[in-house]
Short mmCIF file of C-alpha atoms (C1' of nucleotides) and ligand atoms in Angstrom, two decimals:
data_model
loop_
_atom_site.label_atom_id
_atom_site.label_comp_id
_atom_site.label_asym_id
_atom_site.label_seq_id
_atom_site.Cartn_x
_atom_site.Cartn_y
_atom_site.Cartn_z
CA UNK M 198 0.07 0.06 -0.02
CA UNK M 199 1.44 3.49 -1.13
CA UNK M 200 0.56 6.12 1.62
CA UNK M 201 1.00 9.78 1.07
CA UNK M 202 3.09 11.92 3.62
CA UNK M 203 0.01 13.35 5.21
CA UNK M 204 -1.50 9.96 5.85
CA UNK M 205 1.67 8.80 7.29
CA UNK M 206 2.02 11.74 9.43
CA UNK M 207 -1.45 11.08 10.87
CA UNK M 208 -0.74 7.59 11.62
CA UNK M 209 2.69 8.53 13.45
CA UNK M 210 0.64 11.31 15.36
CA UNK M 211 -2.03 8.85 16.58
CA UNK M 212 0.59 6.36 17.62
CA UNK M 213 2.34 9.00 19.76
CA UNK M 214 -1.04 9.86 21.38
CA UNK M 215 -1.79 6.24 22.05
CA UNK M 216 1.57 5.89 23.74
CA UNK M 217 0.83 9.07 25.96
CA UNK M 218 -2.61 8.30 26.96
CA UNK M 219 -4.68 4.96 26.95
CA UNK M 220 -7.84 4.33 25.29
CA UNK M 221 -8.90 6.02 22.08
CA UNK M 222 -7.83 9.21 20.90
CA UNK M 223 -9.98 11.96 20.35
CA UNK M 224 -10.34 14.01 17.02
CA UNK M 225 -9.40 17.22 18.90
CA UNK M 226 -6.34 15.96 20.11
CA UNK M 227 -5.19 14.89 16.90
CA UNK M 228 -6.22 18.03 15.32
CA UNK M 229 -4.13 19.92 17.86
CA UNK M 230 -0.91 17.88 17.54
CA UNK M 231 -0.82 17.83 13.73
CA UNK M 232 -1.89 21.89 13.78
CA UNK M 233 -5.09 21.35 11.74
CA UNK M 234 -9.02 21.63 12.36
CA UNK M 235 -11.10 18.91 13.72
CA UNK M 236 -13.01 18.76 10.24
CA UNK M 237 -9.69 17.94 8.50
CA UNK M 238 -9.01 15.24 10.89
CA UNK M 239 -12.57 13.75 10.77
CA UNK M 240 -12.13 13.56 6.81
CA UNK M 241 -8.63 11.81 7.14
CA UNK M 242 -9.52 9.59 9.89
CA UNK M 243 -12.39 8.30 7.50
CA UNK M 244 -9.96 7.71 5.03
CA UNK M 245 -7.66 5.68 7.06
CA UNK M 246 -10.54 3.76 8.15
CA UNK M 247 -11.53 2.73 4.50
CA UNK M 248 -7.56 1.64 4.34
CA UNK M 249 -8.09 -0.39 7.48
CA UNK M 250 -5.37 1.45 9.30
CA UNK M 251 -7.55 2.96 12.05
CA UNK M 252 -10.73 1.88 13.80
CA UNK M 253 -12.99 4.77 14.28
CA UNK M 254 -16.71 5.06 15.21
CA UNK M 255 -18.75 8.35 15.00
CA UNK M 256 -18.01 10.41 17.94
CA UNK M 257 -16.29 7.49 19.55
CA UNK M 258 -12.62 8.27 18.95
CA UNK M 259 -9.86 6.67 16.93
CA UNK M 260 -7.53 3.71 17.47
CA UNK M 261 -4.82 2.25 15.10
CA UNK M 262 -5.37 -1.08 13.76
CA UNK M 263 -2.33 -3.75 13.86
CA UNK M 264 -1.60 -2.57 10.28
CA UNK M 265 -1.57 1.12 11.36
CA UNK M 266 0.49 0.62 14.33
CA UNK M 267 3.05 -1.23 12.50
CA UNK M 268 3.43 1.57 9.77
CA UNK M 269 3.73 4.20 12.59
CA UNK M 270 6.16 2.22 14.38
CA UNK M 271 8.32 1.84 10.96
CA UNK M 272 7.99 5.72 10.46
CA UNK M 273 9.46 6.16 13.89
CA UNK M 274 12.14 3.75 13.37
CA UNK M 275 13.02 5.53 10.28
CA UNK M 276 12.98 8.94 11.88
CA UNK M 277 15.05 7.87 14.89
CA UNK M 278 17.62 6.09 12.39
CA UNK M 279 18.04 9.31 10.43
CA UNK M 280 18.48 11.46 13.52
CA UNK M 281 21.12 8.92 14.47
CA UNK M 282 22.66 9.40 11.25
CA UNK M 283 22.68 13.04 11.34
CA UNK M 284 24.31 13.34 14.77
CA UNK M 285 26.72 10.41 14.40
CA UNK M 286 27.86 10.73 10.65
CA UNK M 287 27.27 14.31 9.80
CA UNK M 288 28.30 15.93 12.70
CA UNK M 289 25.08 17.87 13.85
CA UNK M 290 23.92 18.61 17.17
CA UNK M 291 20.76 16.77 18.63
CA UNK M 292 18.88 20.00 18.71
CA UNK M 293 19.22 20.28 14.84
CA UNK M 294 18.34 17.16 13.46
CA UNK M 295 14.43 16.68 14.12
CA UNK M 296 13.16 18.74 11.04
CA UNK M 297 15.61 17.15 8.54
CA UNK M 298 14.28 13.52 10.10
CA UNK M 299 10.71 14.66 9.50
CA UNK M 300 11.40 14.79 5.99
CA UNK M 301 13.77 11.73 5.60
CA UNK M 302 11.32 9.40 7.59
CA UNK M 303 9.08 9.58 4.32
CA UNK M 304 11.78 7.95 2.18
CA UNK M 305 10.29 4.62 0.79
CA UNK M 306 12.93 2.19 0.61
CA UNK M 307 13.09 -0.98 3.11
CA UNK M 308 16.64 -1.98 1.88
CA UNK M 309 17.92 1.84 2.70
CA UNK M 310 16.44 1.50 6.13
CA UNK M 311 18.33 -1.82 6.74
CA UNK M 312 21.59 -0.45 5.36
CA UNK M 313 21.47 2.74 7.38
CA UNK M 314 20.88 0.72 10.61
CA UNK M 315 23.72 -1.63 9.50
CA UNK M 316 25.83 1.76 8.63
CA UNK M 317 24.88 2.93 12.16
CA UNK M 318 25.76 -0.43 13.97
CA UNK M 319 22.28 -1.08 14.91
CA UNK M 320 21.66 1.62 17.29
CA UNK M 321 19.09 1.12 20.24
CA UNK M 322 18.38 4.75 20.95
CA UNK M 323 18.35 8.10 18.95
CA UNK M 324 20.33 11.13 20.01
CA UNK M 325 17.61 12.15 22.37
CA UNK M 326 17.61 8.97 24.29
CA UNK M 327 14.43 7.51 22.75
CA UNK M 328 14.23 4.05 21.80
CA UNK M 329 14.49 2.89 17.97
CA UNK M 330 11.79 0.26 17.22
CA UNK M 331 13.46 -2.84 15.49
CA UNK M 332 12.75 -4.12 12.34
CA UNK M 333 9.63 -6.10 13.82
CA UNK M 334 8.23 -2.87 15.40
CA UNK M 335 9.23 -3.92 18.85
CA UNK M 336 10.23 -0.95 21.01
CA UNK M 337 12.09 -1.35 24.41
CA UNK M 338 10.92 1.58 26.54
CA UNK M 339 13.33 2.66 29.16
CA UNK M 340 11.89 2.85 32.84
CA UNK M 341 11.75 6.46 32.87
CA UNK M 342 12.15 8.55 35.89
CA UNK M 343 12.04 12.29 35.88
CA UNK M 344 15.11 13.94 37.18
CA UNK M 345 12.91 15.86 39.73
CA UNK M 346 11.43 12.44 41.27
CA UNK M 347 15.22 11.89 42.56
CA UNK M 348 15.80 12.31 46.20
CA UNK M 349 18.70 13.90 47.88
CA UNK M 350 22.15 11.95 47.61
CA UNK M 351 20.83 9.95 44.46
CA UNK M 352 22.77 9.23 41.47
CA UNK M 353 21.59 8.85 37.85
CA UNK M 354 22.49 9.02 34.10
CA UNK M 355 20.47 11.39 31.78
CA UNK M 356 18.73 9.13 29.38
CA UNK M 357 16.26 11.13 27.65
CA UNK M 358 14.32 14.55 27.33
CA UNK M 359 10.47 14.85 27.70
CA UNK M 360 10.62 18.58 26.18
CA UNK M 361 12.01 18.34 22.69
CA UNK M 362 11.90 21.82 21.87
CA UNK M 363 14.99 23.41 20.36
CA UNK M 364 15.11 26.05 23.20
CA UNK M 365 15.41 23.08 25.54
CA UNK M 366 17.91 21.09 23.97
CA UNK M 367 20.09 24.34 23.64
CA UNK M 368 19.76 24.87 27.28
CA UNK M 369 21.09 21.44 27.98
CA UNK M 370 23.87 21.82 25.49
CA UNK M 371 25.20 24.96 27.01
CA UNK M 372 24.87 23.41 30.77
CA UNK M 373 26.38 20.23 29.35
CA UNK M 374 23.27 18.42 30.63
CA UNK M 375 23.71 15.99 27.71
CA UNK M 376 22.69 12.35 27.15
CA UNK M 377 24.77 9.83 29.42
CA UNK M 378 25.95 12.75 31.91
CA UNK M 379 26.04 11.62 35.35
CA UNK M 380 24.00 13.33 38.03
CA UNK M 381 24.20 13.65 41.73
CA UNK M 382 21.36 15.33 43.65
CA UNK M 383 22.93 17.38 46.51
CA UNK M 384 20.04 19.20 47.70
CA UNK M 385 16.38 19.80 46.92
CA UNK M 386 15.10 23.08 48.06
CA UNK M 387 11.78 22.85 49.60
CA UNK M 388 10.49 26.35 48.82
CA UNK M 389 10.66 26.14 44.86
CA UNK M 390 11.65 22.37 44.19
CA UNK M 391 14.51 23.54 42.66
CA UNK M 392 17.77 21.14 42.76
CA UNK M 393 21.45 21.59 43.43
CA UNK M 394 22.93 19.14 41.44
CA UNK M 395 26.67 17.66 40.74
CA UNK M 396 27.61 16.95 37.10
CA UNK M 397 30.05 14.17 36.26
CA UNK M 398 31.58 14.41 39.92
CA UNK M 399 32.52 17.92 38.97
CA UNK M 400 30.67 21.03 38.54
CA UNK M 401 27.91 21.91 40.99
CA UNK M 402 24.83 24.11 40.12
CA UNK M 403 21.39 24.71 40.48
CA UNK M 404 18.55 23.83 37.98
CA UNK M 405 14.85 24.67 38.30
CA UNK M 406 11.84 22.41 38.86
CA UNK M 407 10.72 22.89 35.22
CA UNK M 408 14.14 21.35 33.86
CA UNK M 409 13.96 18.66 36.43
CA UNK M 410 10.52 17.84 35.06
CA UNK M 411 11.51 17.52 31.68
CA UNK M 412 14.86 15.34 31.91
CA UNK M 413 14.51 11.53 32.06
CA UNK M 414 17.17 9.62 34.15
CA UNK M 415 18.14 6.20 34.92
CA UNK M 416 18.82 5.68 38.43
CA UNK M 417 22.30 4.42 38.51
CA UNK M 418 21.66 1.15 40.27
CA UNK M 419 19.41 -0.13 37.47
CA UNK M 420 22.31 0.41 34.70
CA UNK Q 38 10.03 29.95 -2.27
CA UNK Q 39 8.65 26.48 -1.09
CA UNK Q 40 8.10 24.34 -4.14
CA UNK Q 41 6.21 21.08 -4.31
CA UNK Q 42 8.09 17.82 -5.34
CA UNK Q 43 6.03 17.92 -8.35
CA UNK Q 44 7.29 21.47 -9.22
CA UNK Q 45 10.82 20.46 -8.69
CA UNK Q 46 10.40 17.48 -10.77
CA UNK Q 47 9.36 19.63 -13.57
CA UNK Q 48 12.08 21.94 -13.30
CA UNK Q 49 14.62 19.15 -13.48
CA UNK Q 50 12.88 17.64 -16.42
CA UNK Q 51 12.93 20.89 -18.52
CA UNK Q 52 16.83 21.36 -17.44
CA UNK Q 53 17.56 18.11 -18.60
CA UNK Q 54 15.78 18.68 -22.07
CA UNK Q 55 17.91 21.99 -22.26
CA UNK Q 56 20.99 20.20 -21.77
CA UNK Q 57 19.99 17.68 -24.46
CA UNK Q 58 18.43 20.18 -27.09
CA UNK Q 59 19.12 23.48 -27.70
CA UNK Q 60 16.31 26.17 -27.81
CA UNK Q 61 13.05 26.07 -26.21
CA UNK Q 62 11.46 22.93 -24.96
CA UNK Q 63 7.98 21.67 -26.30
CA UNK Q 64 5.19 20.86 -24.22
CA UNK Q 65 5.20 17.44 -25.72
CA UNK Q 66 8.65 16.76 -24.84
CA UNK Q 67 8.11 17.56 -21.36
CA UNK Q 68 4.83 15.49 -20.98
CA UNK Q 69 6.78 12.41 -22.41
CA UNK Q 70 9.47 12.77 -20.40
CA UNK Q 71 7.44 13.06 -17.17
CA UNK Q 72 5.06 10.51 -18.34
CA UNK Q 73 2.01 12.72 -18.21
CA UNK Q 74 -0.29 14.37 -20.45
CA UNK Q 75 0.40 17.81 -22.47
CA UNK Q 76 -2.66 19.17 -20.80
CA UNK Q 77 -1.21 18.79 -17.53
CA UNK Q 78 2.20 20.31 -18.86
CA UNK Q 79 0.42 23.26 -19.92
CA UNK Q 80 -1.18 23.86 -16.53
CA UNK Q 81 1.94 23.23 -14.55
CA UNK Q 82 4.25 25.61 -17.11
CA UNK Q 83 1.52 28.25 -16.38
CA UNK Q 84 2.14 27.82 -12.63
CA UNK Q 85 5.93 27.94 -13.13
CA UNK Q 86 5.38 31.10 -15.24
CA UNK Q 87 3.63 32.94 -12.55
CA UNK Q 88 6.44 32.12 -10.09
CA UNK Q 89 9.03 33.19 -12.57
CA UNK Q 90 10.69 29.95 -12.75
CA UNK Q 91 10.17 29.56 -16.54
CA UNK Q 92 9.48 31.78 -19.70
CA UNK Q 93 6.76 30.49 -21.62
CA UNK Q 94 4.53 32.14 -24.46
CA UNK Q 95 1.65 29.98 -25.79
CA UNK Q 96 2.47 27.83 -28.53
CA UNK Q 97 6.08 28.79 -28.26
CA UNK Q 98 7.71 26.47 -25.90
CA UNK Q 99 9.19 26.59 -22.42
CA UNK Q 100 12.61 27.88 -21.14
CA UNK Q 101 13.83 27.99 -17.63
CA UNK Q 102 14.78 31.29 -16.07
CA UNK Q 103 17.90 31.93 -14.11
CA UNK Q 104 16.07 31.23 -11.10
CA UNK Q 105 14.58 28.06 -12.39
CA UNK Q 106 17.85 26.89 -13.59
CA UNK Q 107 19.49 27.34 -10.37
CA UNK Q 108 16.81 25.32 -8.35
CA UNK Q 109 17.12 22.56 -11.15
CA UNK Q 110 20.82 22.42 -10.71
CA UNK Q 111 20.71 22.28 -7.00
CA UNK Q 112 18.07 19.39 -7.27
CA UNK Q 113 20.72 17.63 -9.45
CA UNK Q 114 23.57 18.46 -7.20
CA UNK Q 115 21.38 16.84 -4.28
CA UNK Q 116 20.29 13.55 -6.30
CA UNK Q 117 24.04 12.97 -7.39
CA UNK Q 118 25.41 13.47 -3.87
CA UNK Q 119 22.80 11.08 -2.44
CA UNK Q 120 23.65 8.63 -5.18
CA UNK Q 121 27.37 8.94 -4.09
CA UNK Q 122 26.56 8.48 -0.57
CA UNK Q 123 24.21 5.27 -1.12
CA UNK Q 124 27.22 3.60 -3.21
CA UNK Q 125 30.23 4.93 -1.13
CA UNK Q 126 28.67 4.76 2.27
CA UNK Q 127 25.76 2.15 2.28
CA UNK Q 128 27.68 -0.20 -0.27
CA UNK Q 129 24.71 -0.32 -2.85
CA UNK Q 130 25.49 -0.83 -6.52
CA UNK Q 131 25.35 1.95 -8.94
CA UNK Q 132 22.29 0.25 -10.60
CA UNK Q 133 20.32 0.31 -7.40
CA UNK Q 134 20.42 3.82 -6.27
CA UNK Q 135 18.56 6.13 -8.63
CA UNK Q 136 15.05 5.58 -7.32
CA UNK Q 137 16.22 6.27 -3.72
CA UNK Q 138 17.90 9.32 -5.12
CA UNK Q 139 14.90 10.47 -6.64
CA UNK Q 140 13.18 10.56 -3.37
CA UNK Q 141 16.08 12.06 -1.38
CA UNK Q 142 16.93 14.87 -4.00
CA UNK Q 143 13.71 16.68 -2.65
CA UNK Q 144 14.81 17.01 0.84
CA UNK Q 145 15.21 20.59 1.89
CA UNK Q 146 17.98 21.55 3.92
CA UNK Q 147 20.93 23.53 2.69
CA UNK Q 148 23.06 22.80 5.57
CA UNK Q 149 22.24 18.87 5.05
CA UNK Q 150 23.48 19.07 1.60
CA UNK Q 151 26.68 20.76 2.78
CA UNK Q 152 27.35 18.25 5.31
CA UNK Q 153 26.72 15.57 2.98
CA UNK Q 154 29.15 17.05 0.41
CA UNK Q 155 31.97 17.32 3.29
CA UNK Q 156 31.19 13.51 4.45
CA UNK Q 157 31.74 12.52 0.92
CA UNK Q 158 35.03 14.41 0.47
CA UNK Q 159 33.61 16.81 -2.25
CA UNK Q 160 33.04 14.37 -5.02
CA UNK Q 161 32.98 15.70 -8.49
CA UNK Q 162 31.29 12.89 -10.28
CA UNK Q 163 28.28 10.75 -9.14
CA UNK Q 164 28.34 6.63 -9.40
CA UNK Q 165 27.61 6.85 -13.12
CA UNK Q 166 30.19 9.25 -13.99
CA UNK Q 167 27.85 12.24 -14.31
CA UNK Q 168 29.25 15.56 -12.91
CA UNK Q 169 27.92 16.85 -9.63
CA UNK Q 170 27.13 20.68 -9.92
CA UNK Q 171 28.92 22.81 -7.18
CA UNK Q 172 27.28 25.04 -4.47
CA UNK Q 173 26.97 27.77 -7.03
CA UNK Q 174 25.45 25.37 -9.71
CA UNK Q 175 28.64 25.39 -11.98
CA UNK Q 176 28.81 21.89 -13.73
CA UNK Q 177 32.02 20.83 -15.37
CA UNK Q 178 30.96 18.43 -18.31
CA UNK Q 179 33.21 15.85 -19.19
CA UNK Q 180 34.23 15.96 -22.96
CA UNK Q 181 32.02 13.04 -23.91
CA UNK Q 182 32.83 10.72 -26.78
CA UNK Q 183 30.86 7.53 -27.03
CA UNK Q 184 32.59 3.90 -27.25
CA UNK Q 185 31.25 3.59 -30.41
CA UNK Q 186 32.97 6.61 -31.97
CA UNK Q 187 36.53 5.06 -31.20
CA UNK Q 188 38.68 3.66 -34.09
CA UNK Q 189 40.57 0.50 -34.11
CA UNK Q 190 43.61 0.25 -31.61
CA UNK Q 191 42.32 3.38 -29.72
CA UNK Q 192 42.35 3.09 -26.06
CA UNK Q 193 40.03 4.80 -23.44
CA UNK Q 194 38.58 4.84 -20.11
CA UNK Q 195 34.90 4.22 -19.01
CA UNK Q 196 33.65 7.79 -17.85
CA UNK Q 197 29.82 7.45 -17.85
CA UNK Q 198 26.47 5.89 -19.15
CA UNK Q 199 24.21 7.51 -21.62
CA UNK Q 200 21.51 4.95 -20.83
CA UNK Q 201 20.79 4.70 -17.16
CA UNK Q 202 18.20 1.88 -17.07
CA UNK Q 203 18.91 -0.61 -14.39
CA UNK Q 204 18.99 -3.32 -17.24
CA UNK Q 205 21.85 -1.55 -18.93
CA UNK Q 206 23.75 -0.74 -15.53
CA UNK Q 207 23.42 -4.76 -14.58
CA UNK Q 208 24.77 -5.80 -18.10
CA UNK Q 209 27.74 -3.49 -17.36
CA UNK Q 210 28.11 -5.02 -14.17
CA UNK Q 211 28.07 -8.67 -15.17
CA UNK Q 212 30.61 -7.87 -18.07
CA UNK Q 213 32.73 -5.61 -15.75
CA UNK Q 214 32.37 -2.59 -18.02
CA UNK Q 215 32.41 -0.47 -15.05
CA UNK Q 216 33.54 3.31 -14.64
CA UNK Q 217 37.13 3.66 -14.85
CA UNK Q 218 37.54 0.36 -16.57
CA UNK Q 219 40.09 0.62 -19.48
CA UNK Q 220 39.30 -0.45 -23.03
CA UNK Q 221 41.03 -1.00 -26.07
CA UNK Q 222 39.21 -1.37 -29.31
CA UNK Q 223 40.76 -4.51 -31.12
CA UNK Q 224 38.29 -4.39 -34.21
CA UNK Q 225 35.16 -2.76 -35.51
CA UNK Q 226 33.10 -5.09 -37.57
CA UNK Q 227 31.69 -3.39 -40.61
CA UNK Q 228 28.71 -5.46 -41.07
CA UNK Q 229 26.68 -4.53 -37.86
CA UNK Q 230 29.00 -1.84 -36.32
CA UNK Q 231 29.94 -4.39 -33.34
CA UNK Q 232 33.16 -4.18 -31.57
CA UNK Q 233 35.89 -6.48 -30.47
CA UNK Q 234 37.35 -5.20 -27.34
CA UNK Q 235 40.07 -5.90 -24.63
CA UNK Q 236 39.13 -5.16 -21.03
CA UNK Q 237 41.97 -3.95 -18.61
CA UNK Q 238 44.65 -5.59 -20.81
CA UNK Q 239 43.18 -8.78 -20.06
CA UNK Q 240 39.85 -10.24 -21.31
CA UNK Q 241 38.60 -9.96 -24.88
CA UNK Q 242 35.17 -9.93 -26.06
CA UNK Q 243 32.15 -8.55 -28.31
CA UNK Q 244 29.86 -5.62 -27.73
CA UNK Q 245 26.89 -4.68 -29.78
CA UNK Q 246 26.59 -1.42 -31.73
CA UNK Q 247 23.87 -0.66 -28.89
CA UNK Q 248 26.24 -1.13 -26.01
CA UNK Q 249 28.85 1.05 -27.75
CA UNK Q 250 26.35 3.76 -28.30
CA UNK Q 251 25.47 4.00 -24.58
CA UNK Q 252 28.70 4.20 -23.03
CA UNK Q 253 30.82 7.43 -22.67
CA UNK Q 254 34.77 7.22 -22.72
CA UNK Q 255 37.68 9.54 -22.12
CA UNK Q 256 40.23 8.81 -24.85
CA UNK Q 257 43.16 7.74 -22.87
CA UNK Q 258 45.47 10.67 -24.42
CA UNK Q 259 43.12 13.19 -22.97
CA UNK Q 260 43.55 12.11 -19.43
"C1'" DA L 228 -2.60 28.19 -50.98
"C1'" DA L 229 -5.69 24.58 -49.40
"C1'" DA L 230 -5.94 20.42 -46.90
"C1'" DT L 231 -4.43 17.68 -43.54
"C1'" DA L 232 -1.88 16.34 -39.49
"C1'" DT L 233 0.23 17.29 -35.42
"C1'" DT L 234 0.78 20.29 -31.41
"C1'" DT L 235 -0.79 22.77 -27.87
"C1'" DT L 236 -4.44 24.98 -25.14
"C1'" DT L 237 -8.91 25.09 -22.87
"C1'" DA L 238 -12.92 23.37 -20.70
"C1'" DG L 239 -14.80 20.47 -17.58
"C1'" DA L 240 -14.05 16.47 -14.07
"C1'" DT L 241 -12.07 14.18 -10.48
"C1'" DA L 242 -9.13 13.12 -5.97
"C1'" DA L 243 -6.47 14.60 -1.94
"C1'" DG L 244 -6.18 17.58 1.56
"C1'" DT L 245 -7.45 21.85 3.63
"C1'" DC L 246 -10.55 25.39 5.53
"C1'" DT L 247 -14.89 27.97 7.97
"C1'" DA L 248 -19.55 27.89 9.38
"C1'" DA L 249 -23.34 25.32 10.83
"C1'" DA L 250 -25.72 21.04 12.43
"C1'" DA L 251 -25.47 17.00 15.46
"C1'" DA L 252 -23.94 14.36 19.20
"C1'" DT L 253 -22.05 13.95 23.46
"C1'" DC L 254 -20.52 15.55 28.01
"C1'" DC L 255 -21.12 18.59 32.25
"C1'" DT L 256 -23.56 20.72 35.58
"C1'" DT L 257 -27.06 21.91 38.26
"C1'" DA P 296 -33.44 15.12 33.65
"C1'" DA P 297 -32.68 19.40 31.58
"C1'" DG P 298 -29.78 23.17 29.67
"C1'" DG P 299 -25.58 24.81 28.40
"C1'" DA P 300 -21.08 23.79 27.07
"C1'" DT P 301 -18.09 21.29 24.42
"C1'" DT P 302 -16.89 17.92 20.84
"C1'" DT P 303 -17.26 15.98 16.57
"C1'" DT P 304 -19.32 15.69 12.04
"C1'" DT P 305 -21.43 17.60 7.89
"C1'" DA P 306 -21.79 20.69 4.23
"C1'" DG P 307 -19.72 23.54 0.86
"C1'" DA P 308 -15.77 26.01 -0.85
"C1'" DC P 309 -10.86 26.32 -2.35
"C1'" DT P 310 -5.99 24.73 -4.22
"C1'" DT P 311 -3.02 21.61 -6.49
"C1'" DA P 312 -2.43 18.03 -9.69
"C1'" DT P 313 -4.39 15.17 -12.60
"C1'" DC P 314 -7.21 13.22 -16.74
"C1'" DT P 315 -10.07 13.05 -21.17
"C1'" DA P 316 -12.35 15.44 -24.90
"C1'" DA P 317 -12.69 19.26 -27.70
"C1'" DA P 318 -11.24 23.50 -29.93
"C1'" DA P 319 -7.58 26.51 -31.52
"C1'" DA P 320 -3.12 27.37 -33.34
"C1'" DT P 321 0.64 25.68 -35.91
"C1'" DA P 322 3.33 22.55 -39.15
"C1'" DT P 323 3.43 19.72 -43.31
"C1'" DT P 324 1.83 17.96 -47.55
"C1'" DT P 325 0.11 18.06 -51.73
MN1 MN V 121 12.82 13.77 16.44
MN1 MN V 122 6.59 13.37 9.23
MN1 MN V 123 20.33 9.22 -11.10
MN1 MN V 124 12.68 13.53 -8.53
#
DNA sequence: AAATATTTTTAGATAAGTCTAAAAATCCTT
DNA sequence: AAGGATTTTTAGACTTATCTAAAAATATTT
């Protein structure tokens, strides 16, 4: 089946909403994420239903079928492989690659995806710490704890970001709070929930509650 | 200016026709190359004219403007850089890469093209021997002689192909008539214009007039 | 210079994807 | 359980890109 880029983007969006919420996805949620109107979503969801890519009953919300879900996962696989390529091979920063990957994910060639994966040595995570689905669509989710959930004296590694905005990624870049960095929580300030942390056993500095709420970490003992 | 893939493909097609023929390009020639109807071409050419990408007068044919030509050359640059990437880095054969490049050439990111070019060490020719336009759109054409134009006892290197079809490239692959191979014409058969050649000072074999007419060579003395 | 053939354009239809405005269904509050 | 608010769908319009069939212009024969 040949799908348009638009159809593919809808499938990916619905998949991400299913990951985030459980149960069927509202027309409005899709419209908001894809930045279009509810009317357009209703139209598209109907088309995807006739192609057996989603289940949808009037006024009851939308869910991907097995087939739709498989396509969505393959798109996410391609997106994250291309992001890895851009960072690992073309020396881009992690905050520069999303928009390019958004285009590259639509390149249709099974063998190209396979060769790219080999070229990159079968990476398991993309530059933002997100898991790359395998050829069969299997996704190994990290047990994700927010940095803000850590208690005093706990140590952890940064494994991912919740907020993918360039602004946030650039903040992380300048403060060296990058993927794989080691963090120890020295103090939690009761008043504003800000944290005093130590980075890679060296520099100590404070981060706001907002930053702590948007960084995923893996408690060191789990590694 | 944001162009659709369709608009980009028209510009590229018109450019290639201008390279091949001189003077303005007929509606039918475009229609045939792009595999659509003359009516569709008329519509599109009108749209490209309002965008100042082509000059077109009713019944008088079409020519790219400076702007249209620059866009076309950048597309060809991207196409050939991606083909080089696929062959040099992902280990594809030269006969497998065209369709993928046909998609990849539409990825919109100036910096990505630049980084790709650096990653590949600024290649001057693609895997089929075609010149890669530089960032400014400059194309260095090879002085192209067809293998069939060589006389008895002349020696030459294979520099490119005229027929880009998979069938032909696969024929070349099996007969080892690849880019850079050295050829000596041992005999030209009057009756059917077939050639007896020697490949890389070793194997001798016969090739048909058709094959000779579709292989570009550089006479060894010119190198 | 007519007649004929070919090329090109126009006219009108169709499909994908989008929009606004209005109608219909569902959800929430009292 | 009714009334109002919100969500979702429908209706109708618009754009891009395509097609077929017919009309118009140009080119080629005779
Ligand atoms: Mn991304
Ligand atoms: Mn996308
Ligand atoms: Mn090609
Ligand atoms: Mn193309």
